[in-house]
């Protein structure tokens, strides 16, 4: 999945952004489309590899800075949320919550020397659960590669 900040930048410049998701063998496991909302923010709709809806998310800017994303299942029921804020010194941190407001984990994203970004993911106790790297593609769009806590490739996504 494309990092939140990269999606925000893309949506600011385009009416729609598309993402395809793949497992570690290159097989399709789903897709998403992100569209700007009238009045601000944007909505992402998620689909399985057959095109069936698996849920959605809406993101809006917060008064005072940062963003909040609310996640929903395919029936519109809340499944959780996330808040993202910039870090002093660069990058940003996202905190994830279940539908009751309990912490489920976090992630930190920083720019890489030479280009692209790296995101590290943590469980609610601060233990590493994986990471991802995002780089721009020649000709446009980005590719994100996902890794488990041991550095094994577990999938990827392409955005355009």
PDB file of C-alpha atoms in Angstrom:
ATOM      1  CA  UNK A   1       0.000   0.000   0.000  1.00  0.00           C
ATOM      2  CA  UNK A   2       1.223   3.454  -0.846  1.00  0.00           C
ATOM      3  CA  UNK A   3       2.325   5.507   2.139  1.00  0.00           C
ATOM      4  CA  UNK A   4      -0.275   7.947   3.401  1.00  0.00           C
ATOM      5  CA  UNK A   5       1.755  11.055   2.669  1.00  0.00           C
ATOM      6  CA  UNK A   6       2.437   9.934  -0.908  1.00  0.00           C
ATOM      7  CA  UNK A   7      -1.267   9.314  -1.451  1.00  0.00           C
ATOM      8  CA  UNK A   8      -2.106  12.758  -0.064  1.00  0.00           C
ATOM      9  CA  UNK A   9       0.312  14.401  -2.476  1.00  0.00           C
ATOM     10  CA  UNK A  10      -1.018  12.377  -5.391  1.00  0.00           C
ATOM     11  CA  UNK A  11      -4.644  13.149  -4.618  1.00  0.00           C
ATOM     12  CA  UNK A  12      -3.858  16.843  -4.369  1.00  0.00           C
ATOM     13  CA  UNK A  13      -2.775  16.718  -7.994  1.00  0.00           C
ATOM     14  CA  UNK A  14      -5.186  14.143  -9.415  1.00  0.00           C
ATOM     15  CA  UNK A  15      -8.894  13.351  -9.136  1.00  0.00           C
ATOM     16  CA  UNK A  16      -8.220   9.612  -8.810  1.00  0.00           C
ATOM     17  CA  UNK A  17      -5.378   7.350  -7.773  1.00  0.00           C
ATOM     18  CA  UNK A  18      -5.245   3.601  -8.383  1.00  0.00           C
ATOM     19  CA  UNK A  19      -3.287   0.851  -6.642  1.00  0.00           C
ATOM     20  CA  UNK A  20      -2.809  -2.836  -7.458  1.00  0.00           C
ATOM     21  CA  UNK A  21      -1.642  -5.225  -4.710  1.00  0.00           C
ATOM     22  CA  UNK A  22       0.367  -8.415  -5.209  1.00  0.00           C
ATOM     23  CA  UNK A  23       1.604 -11.279  -3.054  1.00  0.00           C
ATOM     24  CA  UNK A  24       5.275 -12.237  -2.893  1.00  0.00           C
ATOM     25  CA  UNK A  25       4.886 -14.365  -6.028  1.00  0.00           C
ATOM     26  CA  UNK A  26       3.402 -11.565  -8.099  1.00  0.00           C
ATOM     27  CA  UNK A  27      -0.162 -12.828  -7.963  1.00  0.00           C
ATOM     28  CA  UNK A  28      -2.910 -10.225  -7.699  1.00  0.00           C
ATOM     29  CA  UNK A  29      -4.568  -9.983  -4.281  1.00  0.00           C
ATOM     30  CA  UNK A  30      -6.647  -6.865  -4.805  1.00  0.00           C
ATOM     31  CA  UNK A  31      -6.781  -3.209  -5.716  1.00  0.00           C
ATOM     32  CA  UNK A  32      -7.961   0.174  -4.527  1.00  0.00           C
ATOM     33  CA  UNK A  33      -9.117   3.470  -5.978  1.00  0.00           C
ATOM     34  CA  UNK A  34      -8.750   6.790  -4.183  1.00  0.00           C
ATOM     35  CA  UNK A  35     -10.819   9.857  -5.061  1.00  0.00           C
ATOM     36  CA  UNK A  36     -10.955  13.383  -3.745  1.00  0.00           C
ATOM     37  CA  UNK A  37     -14.062  14.304  -1.781  1.00  0.00           C
ATOM     38  CA  UNK A  38     -16.091  17.406  -2.374  1.00  0.00           C
ATOM     39  CA  UNK A  39     -15.264  19.683   0.550  1.00  0.00           C
ATOM     40  CA  UNK A  40     -11.896  18.139   1.272  1.00  0.00           C
ATOM     41  CA  UNK A  41     -10.215  14.883   2.095  1.00  0.00           C
ATOM     42  CA  UNK A  42     -10.494  11.714   0.085  1.00  0.00           C
ATOM     43  CA  UNK A  43     -12.057   8.258   0.044  1.00  0.00           C
ATOM     44  CA  UNK A  44     -10.356   4.963  -0.801  1.00  0.00           C
ATOM     45  CA  UNK A  45     -12.354   1.940  -1.892  1.00  0.00           C
ATOM     46  CA  UNK A  46     -10.739  -1.502  -1.586  1.00  0.00           C
ATOM     47  CA  UNK A  47     -11.444  -4.559  -3.743  1.00  0.00           C
ATOM     48  CA  UNK A  48     -10.388  -8.187  -3.776  1.00  0.00           C
ATOM     49  CA  UNK A  49      -8.754  -9.760  -6.827  1.00  0.00           C
ATOM     50  CA  UNK A  50     -12.181 -10.463  -8.314  1.00  0.00           C
ATOM     51  CA  UNK A  51     -13.363  -6.871  -8.016  1.00  0.00           C
ATOM     52  CA  UNK A  52     -15.597  -7.399  -5.010  1.00  0.00           C
ATOM     53  CA  UNK A  53     -15.694  -4.681  -2.367  1.00  0.00           C
ATOM     54  CA  UNK A  54     -13.755  -5.394   0.829  1.00  0.00           C
ATOM     55  CA  UNK A  55     -14.151  -2.018   2.506  1.00  0.00           C
ATOM     56  CA  UNK A  56     -13.271   1.644   2.367  1.00  0.00           C
ATOM     57  CA  UNK A  57     -11.498   4.458   4.159  1.00  0.00           C
ATOM     58  CA  UNK A  58     -12.036   8.192   4.440  1.00  0.00           C
ATOM     59  CA  UNK A  59      -9.251  10.628   5.293  1.00  0.00           C
ATOM     60  CA  UNK A  60      -9.572  14.237   6.405  1.00  0.00           C
ATOM     61  CA  UNK A  61      -7.195  16.867   7.699  1.00  0.00           C
ATOM     62  CA  UNK A  62      -7.326  17.673  11.398  1.00  0.00           C
ATOM     63  CA  UNK A  63      -7.607  21.137  12.834  1.00  0.00           C
ATOM     64  CA  UNK A  64      -4.116  21.857  14.135  1.00  0.00           C
ATOM     65  CA  UNK A  65      -2.359  19.485  11.759  1.00  0.00           C
ATOM     66  CA  UNK A  66      -2.184  15.873  10.711  1.00  0.00           C
ATOM     67  CA  UNK A  67      -4.912  13.653   9.335  1.00  0.00           C
ATOM     68  CA  UNK A  68      -7.453  11.126  10.582  1.00  0.00           C
ATOM     69  CA  UNK A  69      -8.489   8.094   8.553  1.00  0.00           C
ATOM     70  CA  UNK A  70     -11.600   6.073   9.350  1.00  0.00           C
ATOM     71  CA  UNK A  71     -11.857   2.504   8.046  1.00  0.00           C
ATOM     72  CA  UNK A  72     -15.043   0.628   7.159  1.00  0.00           C
ATOM     73  CA  UNK A  73     -15.955  -2.881   6.104  1.00  0.00           C
ATOM     74  CA  UNK A  74     -17.868  -3.586   2.884  1.00  0.00           C
ATOM     75  CA  UNK A  75     -21.162  -2.952   4.695  1.00  0.00           C
ATOM     76  CA  UNK A  76     -20.124   0.439   6.030  1.00  0.00           C
ATOM     77  CA  UNK A  77     -19.440  -0.672   9.588  1.00  0.00           C
ATOM     78  CA  UNK A  78     -16.493   0.895  11.374  1.00  0.00           C
ATOM     79  CA  UNK A  79     -13.386  -1.285  11.667  1.00  0.00           C
ATOM     80  CA  UNK A  80     -10.951   1.252  13.098  1.00  0.00           C
ATOM     81  CA  UNK A  81      -9.069   4.465  12.507  1.00  0.00           C
ATOM     82  CA  UNK A  82      -5.631   6.013  12.198  1.00  0.00           C
ATOM     83  CA  UNK A  83      -4.101   9.389  12.966  1.00  0.00           C
ATOM     84  CA  UNK A  84      -0.998  10.709  11.225  1.00  0.00           C
ATOM     85  CA  UNK A  85       1.238  13.561  12.356  1.00  0.00           C
ATOM     86  CA  UNK A  86       4.538  14.965  11.174  1.00  0.00           C
ATOM     87  CA  UNK A  87       7.589  14.279  13.328  1.00  0.00           C
ATOM     88  CA  UNK A  88       9.993  16.894  14.548  1.00  0.00           C
ATOM     89  CA  UNK A  89      13.078  16.384  12.405  1.00  0.00           C
ATOM     90  CA  UNK A  90      11.278  14.855   9.462  1.00  0.00           C
ATOM     91  CA  UNK A  91       8.988  12.037   8.491  1.00  0.00           C
ATOM     92  CA  UNK A  92       5.715  11.203  10.170  1.00  0.00           C
ATOM     93  CA  UNK A  93       4.099   8.733  12.557  1.00  0.00           C
ATOM     94  CA  UNK A  94       0.754   7.000  12.179  1.00  0.00           C
ATOM     95  CA  UNK A  95      -1.088   5.502  15.154  1.00  0.00           C
ATOM     96  CA  UNK A  96      -3.713   2.824  14.493  1.00  0.00           C
ATOM     97  CA  UNK A  97      -6.811   2.072  16.579  1.00  0.00           C
ATOM     98  CA  UNK A  98      -9.553  -0.530  16.589  1.00  0.00           C
ATOM     99  CA  UNK A  99     -13.193   0.493  16.332  1.00  0.00           C
ATOM    100  CA  UNK A 100     -13.360   0.978  20.113  1.00  0.00           C
ATOM    101  CA  UNK A 101     -10.390   3.342  20.170  1.00  0.00           C
ATOM    102  CA  UNK A 102      -7.864   0.859  21.525  1.00  0.00           C
ATOM    103  CA  UNK A 103      -4.345   1.021  20.121  1.00  0.00           C
ATOM    104  CA  UNK A 104      -3.440  -1.669  17.590  1.00  0.00           C
ATOM    105  CA  UNK A 105      -0.021  -0.400  16.566  1.00  0.00           C
ATOM    106  CA  UNK A 106       1.871   2.349  14.791  1.00  0.00           C
ATOM    107  CA  UNK A 107       4.188   3.121  11.909  1.00  0.00           C
ATOM    108  CA  UNK A 108       6.935   5.610  11.224  1.00  0.00           C
ATOM    109  CA  UNK A 109       7.904   6.825   7.759  1.00  0.00           C
ATOM    110  CA  UNK A 110      11.130   8.564   6.777  1.00  0.00           C
ATOM    111  CA  UNK A 111      12.774   9.599   3.527  1.00  0.00           C
ATOM    112  CA  UNK A 112      15.718   7.537   2.324  1.00  0.00           C
ATOM    113  CA  UNK A 113      19.049   8.910   1.259  1.00  0.00           C
ATOM    114  CA  UNK A 114      18.958   8.642  -2.520  1.00  0.00           C
ATOM    115  CA  UNK A 115      15.189   8.733  -2.806  1.00  0.00           C
ATOM    116  CA  UNK A 116      12.068   6.966  -1.731  1.00  0.00           C
ATOM    117  CA  UNK A 117      10.773   6.270   1.756  1.00  0.00           C
ATOM    118  CA  UNK A 118      10.899   3.502   4.337  1.00  0.00           C
ATOM    119  CA  UNK A 119       8.036   2.751   6.712  1.00  0.00           C
ATOM    120  CA  UNK A 120       8.508   0.633   9.831  1.00  0.00           C
ATOM    121  CA  UNK A 121       5.455  -1.011  11.414  1.00  0.00           C
ATOM    122  CA  UNK A 122       5.013  -1.847  15.097  1.00  0.00           C
ATOM    123  CA  UNK A 123       2.471  -3.683  17.200  1.00  0.00           C
ATOM    124  CA  UNK A 124       0.780  -1.966  20.123  1.00  0.00           C
ATOM    125  CA  UNK A 125       3.666  -2.909  22.414  1.00  0.00           C
ATOM    126  CA  UNK A 126       6.286  -1.372  20.135  1.00  0.00           C
ATOM    127  CA  UNK A 127       7.576  -4.624  18.679  1.00  0.00           C
ATOM    128  CA  UNK A 128       8.516  -4.665  15.004  1.00  0.00           C
ATOM    129  CA  UNK A 129       6.044  -6.436  12.725  1.00  0.00           C
ATOM    130  CA  UNK A 130       7.490  -5.439   9.361  1.00  0.00           C
ATOM    131  CA  UNK A 131       8.455  -2.650   7.018  1.00  0.00           C
ATOM    132  CA  UNK A 132       7.975  -1.319   3.504  1.00  0.00           C
ATOM    133  CA  UNK A 133       9.987   0.681   1.014  1.00  0.00           C
ATOM    134  CA  UNK A 134       8.479   2.967  -1.616  1.00  0.00           C
ATOM    135  CA  UNK A 135      10.259   4.231  -4.708  1.00  0.00           C
ATOM    136  CA  UNK A 136       9.182   6.228  -7.735  1.00  0.00           C
ATOM    137  CA  UNK A 137       9.026   4.344 -11.018  1.00  0.00           C
ATOM    138  CA  UNK A 138      10.624   5.514 -14.196  1.00  0.00           C
ATOM    139  CA  UNK A 139       7.727   6.830 -16.238  1.00  0.00           C
ATOM    140  CA  UNK A 140       5.512   7.629 -13.269  1.00  0.00           C
ATOM    141  CA  UNK A 141       3.829   6.066 -10.278  1.00  0.00           C
ATOM    142  CA  UNK A 142       5.454   4.250  -7.392  1.00  0.00           C
ATOM    143  CA  UNK A 143       6.209   0.710  -6.266  1.00  0.00           C
ATOM    144  CA  UNK A 144       6.040  -0.320  -2.619  1.00  0.00           C
ATOM    145  CA  UNK A 145       7.627  -3.563  -1.417  1.00  0.00           C
ATOM    146  CA  UNK A 146       6.539  -5.076   1.907  1.00  0.00           C
ATOM    147  CA  UNK A 147       8.634  -7.126   4.325  1.00  0.00           C
ATOM    148  CA  UNK A 148       7.891  -9.107   7.461  1.00  0.00           C
ATOM    149  CA  UNK A 149       9.721  -8.531  10.740  1.00  0.00           C
ATOM    150  CA  UNK A 150      12.609 -10.717   9.510  1.00  0.00           C
ATOM    151  CA  UNK A 151      13.088  -8.894   6.228  1.00  0.00           C
ATOM    152  CA  UNK A 152      11.367 -11.438   4.000  1.00  0.00           C
ATOM    153  CA  UNK A 153       9.479 -10.084   0.986  1.00  0.00           C
ATOM    154  CA  UNK A 154       5.743 -10.620   1.525  1.00  0.00           C
ATOM    155  CA  UNK A 155       4.261  -8.601  -1.325  1.00  0.00           C
ATOM    156  CA  UNK A 156       4.162  -5.358  -3.248  1.00  0.00           C
ATOM    157  CA  UNK A 157       1.904  -2.697  -4.707  1.00  0.00           C
ATOM    158  CA  UNK A 158       2.006  -0.413  -7.731  1.00  0.00           C
ATOM    159  CA  UNK A 159       0.346   2.991  -7.791  1.00  0.00           C
ATOM    160  CA  UNK A 160      -0.473   5.261 -10.685  1.00  0.00           C
TER     161      UNK A 160
END
